[in-house]
Short mmCIF file of C-alpha atoms (C1' of nucleotides) in Angstrom, two decimals:
data_model
loop_
_atom_site.label_atom_id
_atom_site.label_comp_id
_atom_site.label_asym_id
_atom_site.label_seq_id
_atom_site.Cartn_x
_atom_site.Cartn_y
_atom_site.Cartn_z
CA MET A 84 -194.70 136.45 -126.31
CA ALA A 85 -195.56 134.72 -123.81
CA LYS A 86 -198.11 132.84 -123.37
CA GLN A 87 -198.79 130.72 -120.83
CA LYS A 88 -201.66 128.18 -121.15
CA GLY A 89 -202.91 125.90 -119.10
CA ARG A 90 -200.27 124.30 -117.10
CA PRO A 91 -197.07 123.60 -118.32
CA GLU A 92 -195.52 126.90 -118.68
CA LYS A 93 -193.18 127.23 -121.82
CA LYS A 94 -190.47 129.80 -121.87
CA VAL A 95 -190.03 132.72 -123.80
CA HIS A 96 -189.38 136.07 -122.99
CA GLN A 97 -188.25 138.88 -121.47
CA ASN A 98 -187.46 142.16 -123.02
CA ARG A 99 -188.05 145.26 -121.11
CA ASN A 100 -187.86 148.47 -121.37
CA VAL A 101 -187.97 151.70 -121.42
CA SER A 102 -188.12 153.17 -121.17
CA ALA A 103 -188.76 152.33 -120.82
CA ARG A 104 -188.17 149.82 -120.04
CA ILE A 105 -188.46 149.09 -118.80
CA SER A 106 -187.32 149.29 -120.55
CA PRO A 107 -186.27 148.82 -117.52
CA ALA A 108 -188.41 149.61 -118.58
CA GLY A 109 -187.13 148.74 -119.65
CA GLU A 110 -188.48 143.81 -120.79
CA LYS A 111 -187.02 141.74 -123.34
CA GLY A 112 -188.11 140.01 -126.12
CA LYS A 113 -187.59 137.30 -128.14
CA SER A 114 -185.67 137.62 -131.00
CA LEU A 115 -185.38 135.60 -134.01
CA ARG A 116 -182.18 134.92 -134.91
CA SER A 117 -180.30 137.44 -133.32
CA ALA A 118 -177.77 137.10 -130.12
CA ILE A 119 -177.79 140.94 -129.68
CA PRO A 120 -179.12 141.97 -126.64
CA TYR A 121 -182.10 144.28 -126.43
CA SER A 122 -180.45 146.61 -124.30
CA THR A 123 -177.64 147.03 -126.97
CA VAL A 124 -180.35 148.11 -129.65
CA VAL A 125 -181.62 151.07 -127.26
CA ARG A 126 -177.72 152.27 -126.39
CA LEU A 127 -177.07 152.30 -130.25
CA ALA A 128 -179.77 154.84 -130.39
CA GLN A 129 -178.51 156.69 -127.43
CA TYR A 130 -175.17 156.79 -129.17
CA LEU A 131 -176.48 158.01 -132.06
CA ARG A 132 -178.09 161.13 -130.75
CA ILE A 133 -174.86 161.86 -128.69
CA LEU A 134 -172.86 161.34 -131.87
CA GLU A 135 -175.20 163.85 -133.75
CA ARG A 136 -174.92 166.34 -131.16
CA LEU A 137 -171.16 166.35 -131.19
CA GLU A 138 -170.96 166.59 -135.05
CA ALA A 139 -172.85 169.42 -135.39
CA VAL A 140 -170.53 171.22 -132.94
CA GLY A 141 -167.44 170.22 -135.62
CA THR A 142 -166.10 167.32 -133.28
CA THR A 143 -164.59 164.71 -135.95
CA LYS A 144 -163.38 161.83 -134.03
CA ILE A 145 -164.12 159.97 -130.67
CA ASN A 146 -162.87 157.15 -128.64
CA SER A 147 -165.13 154.59 -126.58
CA ASN A 148 -164.02 156.50 -123.09
CA GLU A 149 -165.43 159.65 -124.41
CA LEU A 150 -168.93 157.80 -125.91
CA ALA A 151 -169.05 156.29 -122.92
CA LYS A 152 -168.73 159.30 -120.62
CA GLU A 153 -171.34 161.04 -122.22
CA ALA A 154 -173.63 158.03 -122.64
CA LYS A 155 -173.08 157.46 -118.65
CA VAL A 156 -172.04 153.63 -119.39
CA ASN A 157 -168.76 152.00 -119.15
CA SER A 158 -166.29 152.01 -122.49
CA PHE A 159 -166.37 148.30 -122.82
CA LEU A 160 -170.04 148.52 -123.12
CA VAL A 161 -169.65 150.90 -125.76
CA ARG A 162 -166.84 148.59 -127.46
CA LYS A 163 -169.09 145.37 -126.90
CA ASP A 164 -172.43 146.96 -128.37
CA LEU A 165 -170.57 148.43 -131.33
CA SER A 166 -168.50 144.83 -132.24
CA TYR A 167 -171.96 142.81 -132.44
CA PHE A 168 -172.17 144.80 -135.55
CA GLY A 169 -168.66 145.07 -137.07
CA GLU A 170 -165.10 146.99 -136.28
CA PHE A 171 -165.88 150.44 -136.48
CA GLY A 172 -162.83 151.78 -135.11
CA VAL A 173 -159.14 152.29 -135.78
CA ARG A 174 -156.96 150.46 -133.21
CA GLY A 175 -154.79 152.84 -131.11
CA VAL A 176 -157.26 155.58 -132.59
CA GLY A 177 -160.51 155.55 -131.92
CA TYR A 178 -163.69 156.36 -134.16
CA GLU A 179 -164.45 158.89 -137.00
CA ILE A 180 -167.96 160.29 -136.02
CA LYS A 181 -169.27 160.79 -139.50
CA SER A 182 -168.96 157.35 -140.53
CA LEU A 183 -169.54 155.47 -137.19
CA ILE A 184 -173.19 158.05 -137.32
CA ARG A 185 -173.81 156.53 -140.81
CA GLU A 186 -173.21 152.87 -139.64
CA VAL A 187 -175.21 153.00 -136.73
CA GLN A 188 -177.97 154.68 -138.56
CA ARG A 189 -177.65 151.58 -140.90
CA ILE A 190 -177.99 149.17 -138.06
CA LEU A 191 -180.83 150.89 -137.03
CA GLY A 192 -182.69 150.75 -140.51
CA LEU A 193 -182.80 154.59 -140.81
CA ASN A 194 -181.22 154.50 -144.17
CA ARG A 195 -184.61 154.53 -145.16
CA GLU A 196 -188.09 156.75 -144.91
CA ARG A 197 -190.14 155.18 -142.60
CA ARG A 198 -194.27 155.82 -143.09
CA VAL A 199 -195.66 156.24 -139.64
CA VAL A 200 -199.55 156.96 -138.99
CA LEU A 201 -200.66 158.50 -135.54
CA VAL A 202 -203.52 157.36 -133.85
CA GLY A 203 -205.46 159.55 -131.34
CA ILE A 204 -205.15 163.15 -131.85
CA GLY A 205 -205.38 164.43 -128.21
CA HIS A 206 -202.95 166.13 -126.22
CA LEU A 207 -200.20 163.52 -126.28
CA GLY A 208 -200.88 162.84 -130.49
CA ARG A 209 -200.23 166.68 -130.88
CA ALA A 210 -197.12 166.53 -128.81
CA LEU A 211 -195.56 163.81 -130.76
CA LEU A 212 -196.61 165.34 -134.05
CA SER A 213 -195.07 168.70 -133.29
CA TYR A 214 -191.75 166.76 -132.17
CA LYS A 215 -188.93 167.62 -134.05
CA GLY A 216 -186.97 164.50 -133.45
CA PHE A 217 -189.16 162.15 -135.86
CA ALA A 218 -188.73 163.60 -138.86
CA GLU A 219 -185.05 164.18 -138.19
CA GLU A 220 -184.37 160.54 -138.12
CA GLY A 221 -186.49 159.40 -141.12
CA PHE A 222 -189.83 158.92 -139.27
CA HIS A 223 -192.43 160.50 -141.51
CA ILE A 224 -195.93 160.88 -140.04
CA CYS A 225 -198.14 160.68 -143.23
CA GLY A 226 -201.66 159.91 -141.77
CA LEU A 227 -203.61 161.14 -138.45
CA PHE A 228 -206.55 158.91 -137.23
CA ASP A 229 -209.01 159.65 -134.68
CA SER A 230 -212.69 158.63 -133.74
CA ASP A 231 -213.91 161.42 -132.56
CA PRO A 232 -216.21 162.77 -135.22
CA ALA A 233 -215.70 166.28 -133.89
CA LYS A 234 -211.71 165.86 -134.91
CA ILE A 235 -212.29 163.95 -137.95
CA ARG A 236 -212.02 166.07 -141.24
CA THR A 237 -210.30 168.80 -139.24
CA THR A 238 -206.46 169.52 -139.91
CA VAL A 239 -203.57 169.63 -137.87
CA ASN A 240 -200.01 170.74 -138.73
CA ASP A 241 -201.52 170.96 -142.08
CA LEU A 242 -202.61 166.83 -141.89
CA LEU A 243 -206.15 165.96 -142.67
CA VAL A 244 -207.69 163.97 -139.56
CA ARG A 245 -209.42 160.96 -140.78
CA SER A 246 -211.85 158.35 -139.07
CA VAL A 247 -209.80 155.16 -137.85
CA PHE A 248 -212.39 153.33 -139.96
CA THR A 249 -210.80 154.68 -143.06
CA LEU A 250 -207.09 153.20 -142.83
CA GLU A 251 -207.63 150.57 -144.94
CA ASP A 252 -208.65 152.88 -147.67
CA PHE A 253 -205.81 155.20 -146.80
CA VAL A 254 -203.25 152.48 -147.08
CA GLU A 255 -204.53 151.32 -150.38
CA GLU A 256 -204.46 154.83 -151.81
CA SER A 257 -201.12 156.20 -150.32
CA GLY A 258 -199.11 152.95 -149.92
CA ALA A 259 -197.93 150.88 -147.01
CA VAL A 260 -197.33 151.84 -143.45
CA ASP A 261 -194.53 150.67 -141.62
CA ILE A 262 -195.41 152.08 -137.93
CA GLY A 263 -198.07 153.27 -136.50
CA ILE A 264 -198.20 155.48 -133.14
CA ILE A 265 -200.96 154.30 -130.69
CA ALA A 266 -201.84 157.48 -128.67
CA VAL A 267 -205.59 156.66 -127.63
CA PRO A 268 -207.22 155.49 -124.20
CA ALA A 269 -206.74 152.60 -122.64
CA PHE A 270 -210.16 150.99 -123.42
CA SER A 271 -209.65 151.32 -127.34
CA ALA A 272 -205.92 150.69 -127.87
CA GLN A 273 -206.24 147.23 -128.37
CA PHE A 274 -208.95 147.71 -131.13
CA VAL A 275 -206.69 150.21 -132.70
CA ALA A 276 -203.65 147.97 -132.59
CA ASN A 277 -206.04 145.35 -134.20
CA THR A 278 -207.18 147.91 -136.74
CA LEU A 279 -203.24 148.79 -137.78
CA VAL A 280 -202.42 144.93 -137.60
CA ALA A 281 -204.88 144.29 -140.05
CA VAL A 282 -203.88 146.84 -142.51
CA GLY A 283 -200.20 145.61 -142.35
CA VAL A 284 -198.57 147.52 -139.93
CA LYS A 285 -195.56 145.92 -138.76
CA GLY A 286 -194.47 147.91 -135.79
CA LEU A 287 -196.42 149.78 -132.93
CA LEU A 288 -195.54 152.58 -130.54
CA ASN A 289 -197.97 152.10 -127.69
CA PHE A 290 -198.68 155.01 -125.06
CA ALA A 291 -201.88 153.43 -123.77
CA PRO A 292 -201.17 151.91 -120.39
CA ILE A 293 -202.11 148.45 -121.30
CA PRO A 294 -200.07 145.35 -122.75
CA LEU A 295 -201.23 144.68 -126.23
CA THR A 296 -201.93 141.58 -127.94
CA VAL A 297 -200.47 141.28 -131.08
CA PRO A 298 -199.35 138.37 -133.66
CA PRO A 299 -195.67 137.44 -132.81
CA HIS A 300 -194.03 139.19 -135.84
CA ILE A 301 -195.14 142.42 -134.83
CA ILE A 302 -192.84 144.60 -132.76
CA THR A 303 -194.62 146.66 -130.06
CA VAL A 304 -192.92 148.87 -127.94
CA SER A 305 -194.92 150.57 -125.09
CA VAL A 306 -194.10 153.65 -123.04
CA ASP A 307 -196.30 154.17 -119.95
CA LEU A 308 -195.59 157.15 -118.55
CA THR A 309 -197.60 156.35 -115.14
CA THR A 310 -195.18 153.49 -114.92
CA ASN A 311 -192.32 155.66 -114.89
CA LEU A 312 -193.13 157.99 -112.12
CA GLU A 313 -194.20 154.84 -110.05
CA VAL A 314 -190.54 153.58 -110.67
CA ILE A 315 -189.46 156.93 -109.46
CA SER A 316 -191.64 156.88 -106.30
CA TYR A 317 -190.36 153.53 -105.73
CA PHE A 318 -186.73 154.64 -105.33
CA LEU A 319 -187.75 157.59 -103.25
CA SER A 320 -189.58 155.49 -100.79
CA GLN A 321 -186.14 153.49 -100.35
CA ARG A 322 -184.79 155.83 -97.80
CA MET B 271 -185.90 139.17 -128.77
CA ALA B 272 -189.04 140.02 -129.10
CA LYS B 273 -190.48 142.75 -128.46
CA GLN B 274 -192.66 144.40 -126.71
CA LYS B 275 -190.93 147.04 -124.11
CA GLY B 276 -191.89 148.87 -121.64
CA ARG B 277 -189.40 150.38 -120.47
CA PRO B 278 -187.85 153.13 -118.10
CA GLU B 279 -185.35 154.11 -119.27
CA LYS B 280 -183.01 152.40 -117.77
CA LYS B 281 -183.17 148.74 -118.34
CA VAL B 282 -186.47 147.19 -118.72
CA HIS B 283 -188.59 144.69 -120.91
CA GLN B 284 -191.03 142.08 -122.18
CA ASN B 285 -193.15 144.81 -122.97
CA ARG B 286 -190.29 146.82 -122.59
CA ASN B 287 -189.39 149.78 -122.74
CA VAL B 288 -187.02 151.56 -123.93
CA SER B 289 -187.48 153.92 -123.17
CA ALA B 290 -186.19 153.10 -121.36
CA ARG B 291 -183.72 151.48 -119.25
CA ILE B 292 -184.29 152.08 -121.06
CA SER B 293 -183.85 152.91 -118.99
CA PRO B 294 -184.41 153.51 -119.52
CA ALA B 295 -186.44 153.03 -122.04
CA GLY B 296 -186.23 154.68 -122.91
CA GLU B 297 -183.65 154.49 -120.73
CA LYS B 298 -184.19 153.51 -117.50
CA GLY B 299 -183.02 154.57 -113.96
CA LYS B 300 -180.36 153.40 -111.78
CA SER B 301 -180.95 151.23 -108.87
CA LEU B 302 -178.66 151.93 -105.65
CA ARG B 303 -178.43 149.34 -103.62
CA SER B 304 -181.21 147.06 -103.37
CA ALA B 305 -181.09 143.52 -104.28
CA ILE B 306 -184.43 143.62 -106.11
CA PRO B 307 -184.07 144.01 -110.26
CA TYR B 308 -185.19 147.28 -111.79
CA SER B 309 -187.35 145.27 -114.31
CA THR B 310 -189.02 144.04 -111.27
CA VAL B 311 -190.16 147.67 -109.85
CA VAL B 312 -191.24 148.09 -113.57
CA ARG B 313 -193.35 145.27 -113.56
CA LEU B 314 -194.97 145.84 -110.25
CA ALA B 315 -196.27 149.35 -111.82
CA GLN B 316 -197.69 147.27 -114.82
CA TYR B 317 -199.10 144.77 -112.51
CA LEU B 318 -200.73 147.66 -110.42
CA ARG B 319 -202.35 149.03 -113.51
CA ILE B 320 -203.96 145.65 -114.55
CA LEU B 321 -205.03 144.86 -111.14
CA GLU B 322 -206.99 148.17 -111.01
CA ARG B 323 -208.15 147.49 -114.44
CA LEU B 324 -209.86 144.19 -113.01
CA GLU B 325 -210.97 145.64 -109.65
CA ALA B 326 -212.96 148.34 -111.49
CA VAL B 327 -214.72 145.84 -113.59
CA GLY B 328 -215.47 143.60 -110.24
CA THR B 329 -213.20 140.93 -110.31
CA THR B 330 -211.76 140.16 -106.67
CA LYS B 331 -209.32 137.18 -107.10
CA ILE B 332 -206.66 136.56 -109.55
CA ASN B 333 -203.74 134.08 -109.44
CA SER B 334 -200.56 134.21 -110.74
CA ASN B 335 -201.18 132.59 -114.25
CA GLU B 336 -204.02 134.70 -115.00
CA LEU B 337 -202.17 138.21 -114.23
CA ALA B 338 -199.08 136.72 -115.98
CA LYS B 339 -201.07 136.52 -118.67
CA GLU B 340 -202.50 140.29 -118.68
CA ALA B 341 -199.05 141.31 -118.16
CA LYS B 342 -197.49 138.81 -120.96
CA VAL B 343 -194.79 137.61 -118.76
CA ASN B 344 -194.70 134.16 -117.23
CA SER B 345 -196.42 133.23 -113.83
CA PHE B 346 -192.98 132.26 -112.11
CA LEU B 347 -191.64 135.49 -112.79
CA VAL B 348 -195.05 137.37 -111.33
CA ARG B 349 -194.48 134.70 -108.05
CA LYS B 350 -191.15 135.85 -107.83
CA ASP B 351 -191.82 139.60 -108.53
CA LEU B 352 -194.14 139.74 -105.62
CA SER B 353 -192.08 137.17 -103.30
CA TYR B 354 -189.14 140.11 -103.18
CA PHE B 355 -191.83 142.07 -100.81
CA GLY B 356 -193.87 139.67 -98.66
CA GLU B 357 -196.15 136.76 -99.16
CA PHE B 358 -199.18 138.30 -100.58
CA GLY B 359 -201.15 135.28 -101.80
CA VAL B 360 -203.16 131.96 -100.26
CA ARG B 361 -201.52 128.85 -101.65
CA GLY B 362 -203.99 127.00 -103.59
CA VAL B 363 -205.97 130.08 -103.94
CA GLY B 364 -204.50 132.99 -105.31
CA TYR B 365 -204.33 136.47 -104.75
CA GLU B 366 -207.25 138.91 -103.15
CA ILE B 367 -207.20 141.84 -105.96
CA LYS B 368 -208.33 144.62 -103.14
CA SER B 369 -205.48 143.60 -100.82
CA LEU B 370 -202.70 142.65 -103.49
CA ILE B 371 -203.32 146.37 -104.96
CA ARG B 372 -202.86 148.03 -101.43
CA GLU B 373 -199.60 146.04 -100.97
CA VAL B 374 -198.29 146.73 -104.47
CA GLN B 375 -199.20 150.66 -103.94
CA ARG B 376 -197.22 150.55 -100.58
CA ILE B 377 -194.09 148.59 -102.17
CA LEU B 378 -194.33 151.43 -104.90
CA GLY B 379 -194.68 154.46 -102.78
CA LEU B 380 -197.97 155.40 -103.64
CA ASN B 381 -199.31 155.44 -100.07
CA ARG B 382 -198.80 159.29 -99.96
CA GLU B 383 -199.00 162.14 -102.37
CA ARG B 384 -196.20 163.48 -104.21
CA ARG B 385 -195.85 166.78 -105.02
CA VAL B 386 -194.44 167.12 -108.75
CA VAL B 387 -193.43 170.24 -110.94
CA LEU B 388 -193.69 170.22 -114.69
CA VAL B 389 -191.12 172.24 -116.20
CA GLY B 390 -191.51 173.19 -119.90
CA ILE B 391 -195.28 173.81 -120.99
CA GLY B 392 -195.17 173.00 -124.77
CA HIS B 393 -197.22 170.47 -126.39
CA LEU B 394 -195.79 167.78 -124.39
CA GLY B 395 -196.00 169.46 -120.97
CA ARG B 396 -199.52 170.39 -122.02
CA ALA B 397 -200.20 166.64 -122.82
CA LEU B 398 -198.59 165.19 -119.37
CA LEU B 399 -200.24 168.21 -117.49
CA SER B 400 -203.78 166.71 -119.38
CA TYR B 401 -202.99 163.21 -118.32
CA LYS B 402 -205.51 161.63 -116.12
CA GLY B 403 -203.19 158.64 -115.27
CA PHE B 404 -200.89 160.64 -112.72
CA ALA B 405 -203.15 162.36 -110.28
CA GLU B 406 -205.09 159.11 -110.22
CA GLU B 407 -201.87 157.54 -108.77
CA GLY B 408 -201.31 160.34 -105.98
CA PHE B 409 -198.91 162.22 -108.27
CA HIS B 410 -200.15 166.04 -108.09
CA ILE B 411 -199.14 168.36 -110.39
CA CYS B 412 -198.53 171.34 -108.00
CA GLY B 413 -196.64 173.96 -110.57
CA LEU B 414 -195.82 174.50 -113.75
CA PHE B 415 -192.44 176.24 -114.93
CA ASP B 416 -191.25 177.63 -118.22
CA SER B 417 -188.50 180.11 -119.66
CA ASP B 418 -190.61 181.50 -122.16
CA PRO B 419 -191.76 185.30 -121.43
CA ALA B 420 -194.82 184.63 -123.64
CA LYS B 421 -196.04 182.12 -121.24
CA ILE B 422 -195.11 183.08 -117.93
CA ARG B 423 -198.07 184.55 -115.79
CA THR B 424 -200.56 182.38 -118.47
CA THR B 425 -202.53 179.87 -116.90
CA VAL B 426 -202.90 176.12 -118.13
CA ASN B 427 -205.51 173.91 -116.61
CA ASP B 428 -206.23 176.40 -113.43
CA LEU B 429 -202.79 176.38 -112.86
CA LEU B 430 -200.31 179.56 -112.97
CA VAL B 431 -197.13 179.26 -115.38
CA ARG B 432 -194.08 180.77 -113.68
CA SER B 433 -190.45 181.35 -114.36
CA VAL B 434 -187.88 178.62 -113.89
CA PHE B 435 -185.81 181.33 -111.91
CA THR B 436 -188.85 181.37 -109.33
CA LEU B 437 -188.55 177.64 -108.54
CA GLU B 438 -186.58 178.55 -105.31
CA ASP B 439 -189.59 180.69 -103.96
CA PHE B 440 -192.16 178.56 -105.20
CA VAL B 441 -190.43 175.57 -102.90
CA GLU B 442 -189.71 177.95 -99.81
CA GLU B 443 -193.52 179.00 -99.78
CA SER B 444 -195.39 175.92 -100.68
CA GLY B 445 -193.30 173.43 -99.72
CA ALA B 446 -190.95 170.99 -100.83
CA VAL B 447 -191.39 169.11 -104.00
CA ASP B 448 -190.96 165.31 -104.89
CA ILE B 449 -190.58 164.92 -108.37
CA GLY B 450 -189.61 167.32 -111.41
CA ILE B 451 -190.88 166.62 -115.02
CA ILE B 452 -188.35 167.95 -117.55
CA ALA B 453 -190.02 168.60 -120.52
CA VAL B 454 -187.85 171.16 -122.31
CA PRO B 455 -185.54 170.99 -125.61
CA ALA B 456 -182.35 169.08 -124.95
CA PHE B 457 -180.30 172.41 -124.69
CA SER B 458 -181.68 173.28 -121.72
CA ALA B 459 -182.38 169.97 -120.03
CA GLN B 460 -179.42 169.99 -118.08
CA PHE B 461 -179.71 173.72 -116.31
CA VAL B 462 -183.16 172.29 -115.58
CA ALA B 463 -181.94 169.65 -114.12
CA ASN B 464 -179.51 171.50 -112.09
CA THR B 465 -182.15 174.20 -110.68
CA LEU B 466 -184.58 171.34 -109.76
CA VAL B 467 -181.92 169.46 -107.83
CA ALA B 468 -180.52 172.64 -106.49
CA VAL B 469 -184.47 173.51 -104.56
CA GLY B 470 -184.16 169.80 -103.15
CA VAL B 471 -186.03 167.77 -105.81
CA LYS B 472 -185.03 163.96 -105.46
CA GLY B 473 -186.75 162.48 -108.43
CA LEU B 474 -186.42 163.43 -112.50
CA LEU B 475 -188.47 162.17 -115.13
CA ASN B 476 -186.67 163.53 -118.21
CA PHE B 477 -187.98 163.80 -122.00
CA ALA B 478 -185.26 165.48 -123.38
CA PRO B 479 -183.06 163.11 -125.37
CA ILE B 480 -179.92 163.91 -123.53
CA PRO B 481 -178.44 161.95 -120.57
CA LEU B 482 -178.64 164.19 -117.49
CA THR B 483 -175.69 164.10 -115.04
CA VAL B 484 -177.21 164.58 -111.42
CA PRO B 485 -175.58 163.76 -108.15
CA PRO B 486 -176.05 159.93 -107.39
CA HIS B 487 -178.61 160.28 -104.64
CA ILE B 488 -180.99 161.82 -107.06
CA ILE B 489 -183.27 159.06 -109.00
CA THR B 490 -183.35 160.07 -112.87
CA VAL B 491 -185.87 158.12 -115.60
CA SER B 492 -185.58 159.08 -118.87
CA VAL B 493 -188.07 158.46 -121.73
CA ASP B 494 -186.48 159.36 -125.22
CA LEU B 495 -189.19 159.09 -127.76
CA THR B 496 -187.07 159.28 -130.63
CA THR B 497 -185.30 156.17 -129.34
CA ASN B 498 -188.11 154.30 -128.91
CA LEU B 499 -189.13 154.43 -132.56
CA GLU B 500 -185.47 153.65 -133.68
CA VAL B 501 -185.66 150.37 -131.92
CA ILE B 502 -188.98 149.39 -133.72
CA SER B 503 -186.93 150.37 -136.58
CA TYR B 504 -184.05 148.04 -135.74
CA PHE B 505 -186.57 145.24 -135.28
CA LEU B 506 -188.13 145.93 -138.64
CA SER B 507 -185.05 145.81 -140.60
CA GLN B 508 -184.02 142.45 -138.87
CA ARG B 509 -186.17 140.56 -141.47
"C1'" DA C 123 -148.03 153.47 -127.49
"C1'" DC C 124 -152.61 153.54 -127.70
"C1'" DG C 125 -157.15 152.45 -128.11
"C1'" DT C 126 -160.05 148.63 -130.32
"C1'" DG C 127 -162.28 143.94 -130.18
"C1'" DT C 128 -163.21 139.68 -127.92
"C1'" DG C 129 -162.80 135.25 -125.08
"C1'" DA C 130 -163.51 134.72 -120.78
"C1'" DA C 131 -165.19 135.62 -115.96
"C1'" DA C 132 -168.29 137.91 -113.12
"C1'" DG C 133 -172.86 139.42 -111.88
"C1'" DA C 134 -177.78 139.88 -112.72
"C1'" DT C 135 -182.23 138.04 -114.21
"C1'" DT C 136 -185.17 134.51 -115.45
"C1'" DT C 137 -186.97 129.88 -115.47
"C1'" DC C 138 -187.79 125.74 -113.55
"C1'" DA C 139 -189.20 122.23 -110.02
"C1'" DC C 140 -190.86 121.13 -105.94
"C1'" DA C 141 -191.76 121.83 -101.34
"C1'" DG C 142 -195.25 123.88 -98.45
"C1'" DC C 143 -199.53 124.99 -96.70
"C1'" DG C 144 -204.82 126.12 -96.96
"C1'" DC D 84 -206.15 119.24 -104.83
"C1'" DG D 85 -204.06 123.82 -106.32
"C1'" DC D 86 -201.48 127.60 -106.27
"C1'" DT D 87 -197.73 130.08 -103.78
"C1'" DG D 88 -193.23 130.73 -102.52
"C1'" DT D 89 -188.09 129.78 -103.24
"C1'" DG D 90 -183.94 127.37 -104.03
"C1'" DA D 91 -181.21 126.08 -107.58
"C1'" DA D 92 -180.38 125.72 -112.62
"C1'" DA D 93 -180.21 127.83 -116.99
"C1'" DT D 94 -180.10 132.00 -119.59
"C1'" DC D 95 -178.50 136.53 -120.57
"C1'" DT D 96 -175.95 140.73 -119.82
"C1'" DT D 97 -172.11 143.28 -118.35
"C1'" DT D 98 -167.30 143.73 -116.67
"C1'" DC D 99 -162.59 142.74 -117.37
"C1'" DA D 100 -157.91 141.43 -119.28
"C1'" DC D 101 -155.59 141.26 -122.86
"C1'" DA D 102 -153.90 140.33 -127.55
"C1'" DC D 103 -154.16 142.88 -131.99
"C1'" DG D 104 -153.42 146.34 -135.49
"C1'" DT D 105 -151.78 150.50 -136.89
#
DNA sequence: ACGTGTGAAAGATTTCACAGCG
DNA sequence: CGCTGTGAAATCTTTCACACGT
């Protein structure tokens, strides 16, 4: 959002990061309707990771205090975050992990499979492709794209690398894509974003160190690795 | 909310990052003392990237409105962010890019070289190692570490991969290390963090999807890739 | 008794209006 | 005149206290 034009500046914004900020990185966005803080959504995803780890070792119940300790936030915040979406606990008792996981997954929209394409098959792209966490949460990388002729038609992890110019055909033949991951250099990131938006992709995860300009209904989350190091550098200098 | 993130992790925004909070954004970091918002620091790093890009194409001056447009925030915020640290512009005119870059670099502590070690030489580690952006901003990756015997003693990008158990010797022989990048699986991340802290590393950039427990004077910024995708998923579900 | 859920207070960040100065 | 720098207002987020249910 944000816009800004001539003189009169309008109001909009702020969303952060992450990690990202981000947010803190880490910025906020503009939410249509909801009064739910962006940071609540980020924390929900973190709670989910913690709950899944605990469930895997056989824990069955947890209270807001314990979850807060794991997530390194305070227990008021855990309860407030959850209360935006319903009442998932039992007073005097706590939360049942299994059902809380199910609720949080539902809130985050993880109860369906998301089709994801990865654009940019460099080192970072390959790292993302081999990252286990995505598939576990229902993010299915179904297509790889690059613009380098030397990479096109090669296979990575059993997936064919295609030309970015064939994205439209790919969507037509294999079905709609929900999310595009942009792992290309800064100079081509905006072009890739435009291409993805044009074929109907609704969410972008951008690793290029440049803010993308996209239509307002497109969700964009950017991860800038250098920014994160610079933030550390800032705090190191503060003493 | 809009979207866009940026985010270290700890908390961050408009381009946020989940990363932050975000912490960031992921997740973000934690600010000790200062009255300066964490998100201001994140944005400063983003402004820097924009200014450097503009300088590279020959632009010499900019005003808060133009910079705001590039960064996708509003111009009040640009001015406020900068004003926490001094008066860098000329009223009625704007900012001289070259000198503003110098100021922002100084604020972020980039006017000195930072020694960085990378722990975890998997796909992600290799991607980070070949990432150009780090060296450009003064982050010098001077040591690679892993715990896999098959990787130890091999060479990646002309750098020897060492055992994590030799970290202490490395610091003794080659000098203090400022920042450690943790690119290992979740189950060993806390151990690696402890080891890094024990040898005097003051800042951690963590890619493992688990909140680290570290002494209060250690700066930690976490980037959780799955969290970022889940945040996108949440917003996609909201319509 | 005990921990959740929540309205209200406190705190933090962003937006705004405009004074200030080249 | 134009754009920066900033106190004050608006907005948003977190913390808190405590009523509520079991």
